[in-house]
Amino acid sequence: MSAPTYLAYDFPLLSAFWTMLVFFLWVLWFVLLFRIIADIFRDDDMSGGAKAGWLVFCIVLPFLGVFVYVIARGRNMGRREAAQARAQQEDFNAYIRQTAAAGRTSSVDELARLSEIRDRGDITDEEFRRAKELVLAGHGPAPHAGSADRTADR
């Protein structure tokens, strides 16, 4: 038994575990490297020269560059990422509100439009009253066959 024993390769399951661990650590390393690079570009407080310097440092000496960056600027990485996520969520919510509001008109707009139609004489006071009740009940204006015929004659 003078030969060194390689425990990981004597047992195939342990060898597979060791290989998976090394693979996982490499994937973890690259995820950390790309997050650092993304944070370098995300930081608005840093000048262009400082960004270029950190980027070159992280690419030329990746292990040392990433560890120094995490020690020197890691405290605010989470804050910058949370601020960006919050800004994206606010933009998304504003877009949803804007898109949802563009598809429908408010009851005030409908009543103003009905009032204009009545003032032009396209609908009678009774038709205006029924349409107004529908708008206030939330069902929209009542379509009337006679009003379309009268507007086509004008």
Short mmCIF file of C-alpha atoms in Angstrom, two decimals:
data_model
loop_
_atom_site.label_atom_id
_atom_site.label_comp_id
_atom_site.label_asym_id
_atom_site.label_seq_id
_atom_site.Cartn_x
_atom_site.Cartn_y
_atom_site.Cartn_z
CA MET A 1 0.00 0.00 0.00
CA SER A 2 2.72 2.40 -0.81
CA ALA A 3 0.76 3.89 -3.70
CA PRO A 4 -1.37 6.95 -2.83
CA THR A 5 -5.04 6.21 -2.63
CA TYR A 6 -7.38 8.37 -4.66
CA LEU A 7 -10.58 8.00 -2.75
CA ALA A 8 -12.74 9.89 -5.24
CA TYR A 9 -11.77 7.60 -8.08
CA ASP A 10 -12.02 4.38 -6.12
CA PHE A 11 -15.76 4.90 -5.75
CA PRO A 12 -17.62 5.92 -8.93
CA LEU A 13 -20.43 7.67 -7.05
CA LEU A 14 -17.95 9.85 -5.18
CA SER A 15 -16.23 10.64 -8.48
CA ALA A 16 -19.56 11.75 -9.97
CA PHE A 17 -20.25 13.88 -6.90
CA TRP A 18 -16.81 15.53 -7.14
CA THR A 19 -17.31 16.26 -10.85
CA MET A 20 -20.73 17.80 -10.22
CA LEU A 21 -19.32 19.92 -7.40
CA VAL A 22 -16.52 21.28 -9.57
CA PHE A 23 -18.97 21.96 -12.41
CA PHE A 24 -21.35 23.75 -10.02
CA LEU A 25 -18.52 25.90 -8.65
CA TRP A 26 -17.48 26.92 -12.19
CA VAL A 27 -21.06 27.87 -13.05
CA LEU A 28 -21.30 29.80 -9.78
CA TRP A 29 -18.06 31.60 -10.60
CA PHE A 30 -19.29 32.70 -14.03
CA VAL A 31 -22.62 33.87 -12.60
CA LEU A 32 -20.72 35.97 -10.06
CA LEU A 33 -18.41 37.35 -12.77
CA PHE A 34 -21.33 38.38 -15.00
CA ARG A 35 -23.20 39.95 -12.07
CA ILE A 36 -20.10 42.00 -11.25
CA ILE A 37 -19.81 43.12 -14.87
CA ALA A 38 -23.51 44.03 -14.98
CA ASP A 39 -23.12 45.97 -11.72
CA ILE A 40 -20.16 47.87 -13.15
CA PHE A 41 -22.31 49.08 -16.04
CA ARG A 42 -25.39 49.67 -13.83
CA ASP A 43 -23.64 52.02 -11.39
CA ASP A 44 -24.43 55.63 -12.31
CA ASP A 45 -22.11 57.06 -9.67
CA MET A 46 -18.99 55.70 -11.34
CA SER A 47 -17.29 57.59 -14.17
CA GLY A 48 -16.56 56.02 -17.53
CA GLY A 49 -12.85 55.69 -16.75
CA ALA A 50 -13.56 53.97 -13.45
CA LYS A 51 -15.95 51.56 -15.20
CA ALA A 52 -13.32 50.79 -17.83
CA GLY A 53 -10.68 50.27 -15.13
CA TRP A 54 -12.85 47.88 -13.12
CA LEU A 55 -13.86 46.02 -16.27
CA VAL A 56 -10.25 45.57 -17.42
CA PHE A 57 -9.26 44.51 -13.89
CA CYS A 58 -12.05 41.91 -13.80
CA ILE A 59 -11.21 40.56 -17.25
CA VAL A 60 -7.40 40.52 -17.04
CA LEU A 61 -7.21 39.20 -13.46
CA PRO A 62 -10.69 37.70 -13.00
CA PHE A 63 -10.30 36.07 -9.58
CA LEU A 64 -8.49 38.97 -7.98
CA GLY A 65 -10.62 41.57 -9.79
CA VAL A 66 -13.91 40.04 -8.69
CA PHE A 67 -12.80 39.57 -5.09
CA VAL A 68 -11.46 43.13 -4.84
CA TYR A 69 -14.64 44.50 -6.42
CA VAL A 70 -16.84 42.58 -3.99
CA ILE A 71 -14.79 43.83 -1.04
CA ALA A 72 -14.58 47.45 -2.26
CA ARG A 73 -18.02 47.98 -3.80
CA GLY A 74 -20.07 44.92 -2.82
CA ARG A 75 -22.05 46.69 -0.12
CA ASN A 76 -24.08 48.71 -2.62
CA MET A 77 -24.50 45.96 -5.23
CA GLY A 78 -27.71 44.73 -3.65
CA ARG A 79 -29.06 48.26 -3.28
CA ARG A 80 -28.45 49.03 -6.95
CA GLU A 81 -30.07 45.77 -8.03
CA ALA A 82 -33.10 46.35 -5.80
CA ALA A 83 -33.45 49.92 -7.09
CA GLN A 84 -33.35 48.68 -10.68
CA ALA A 85 -35.94 45.97 -9.96
CA ARG A 86 -38.18 48.54 -8.23
CA ALA A 87 -37.86 50.94 -11.19
CA GLN A 88 -38.70 48.16 -13.65
CA GLN A 89 -41.76 47.18 -11.60
CA GLU A 90 -42.95 50.80 -11.44
CA ASP A 91 -42.50 51.17 -15.21
CA PHE A 92 -44.40 47.94 -15.79
CA ASN A 93 -47.25 49.02 -13.50
CA ALA A 94 -47.45 52.42 -15.22
CA TYR A 95 -47.56 50.71 -18.61
CA ILE A 96 -50.36 48.38 -17.47
CA ARG A 97 -52.36 51.31 -16.06
CA GLN A 98 -51.88 53.32 -19.24
CA THR A 99 -52.82 50.41 -21.50
CA ALA A 100 -55.88 49.49 -19.44
CA ALA A 101 -57.10 53.09 -19.29
CA ALA A 102 -56.67 53.63 -23.04
CA GLY A 103 -59.19 50.92 -23.88
CA ARG A 104 -62.17 52.45 -22.13
CA THR A 105 -63.68 55.85 -21.67
CA SER A 106 -64.88 57.20 -18.37
CA SER A 107 -68.52 57.86 -17.61
CA VAL A 108 -67.82 61.60 -17.63
CA ASP A 109 -66.54 61.35 -21.22
CA GLU A 110 -69.57 59.32 -22.23
CA LEU A 111 -71.96 61.83 -20.65
CA ALA A 112 -70.20 64.73 -22.36
CA ARG A 113 -70.43 62.95 -25.70
CA LEU A 114 -74.12 62.20 -25.14
CA SER A 115 -74.74 65.84 -24.23
CA GLU A 116 -73.08 66.98 -27.46
CA ILE A 117 -75.20 64.55 -29.49
CA ARG A 118 -78.38 65.83 -27.80
CA ASP A 119 -77.34 69.47 -28.37
CA ARG A 120 -76.89 68.78 -32.08
CA GLY A 121 -80.38 67.30 -32.13
CA ASP A 122 -79.32 63.79 -33.12
CA ILE A 123 -81.12 62.23 -30.17
CA THR A 124 -84.22 63.26 -28.26
CA ASP A 125 -84.36 64.15 -24.58
CA GLU A 126 -85.94 60.76 -23.83
CA GLU A 127 -83.14 58.91 -25.66
CA PHE A 128 -80.58 61.04 -23.81
CA ARG A 129 -82.19 60.20 -20.47
CA ARG A 130 -82.14 56.43 -21.19
CA ALA A 131 -78.54 56.53 -22.41
CA LYS A 132 -77.53 58.57 -19.36
CA GLU A 133 -79.10 55.98 -17.06
CA LEU A 134 -77.17 53.23 -18.82
CA VAL A 135 -73.88 55.14 -18.56
CA LEU A 136 -74.40 55.84 -14.87
CA ALA A 137 -75.34 52.17 -14.31
CA GLY A 138 -72.06 51.16 -15.98
CA HIS A 139 -73.48 49.62 -19.15
CA GLY A 140 -72.39 52.30 -21.63
CA PRO A 141 -74.55 54.34 -23.96
CA ALA A 142 -77.60 52.73 -25.47
CA PRO A 143 -77.30 52.23 -29.22
CA HIS A 144 -80.31 53.61 -31.00
CA ALA A 145 -81.19 52.76 -34.58
CA GLY A 146 -82.98 56.06 -35.18
CA SER A 147 -79.97 58.18 -34.20
CA ALA A 148 -77.74 56.49 -36.79
CA ASP A 149 -80.33 57.17 -39.49
CA ARG A 150 -80.58 60.83 -38.53
CA THR A 151 -76.80 61.36 -38.54
CA ALA A 152 -76.53 59.72 -41.95
CA ASP A 153 -79.08 62.20 -43.34
CA ARG A 154 -77.01 65.23 -42.29
#
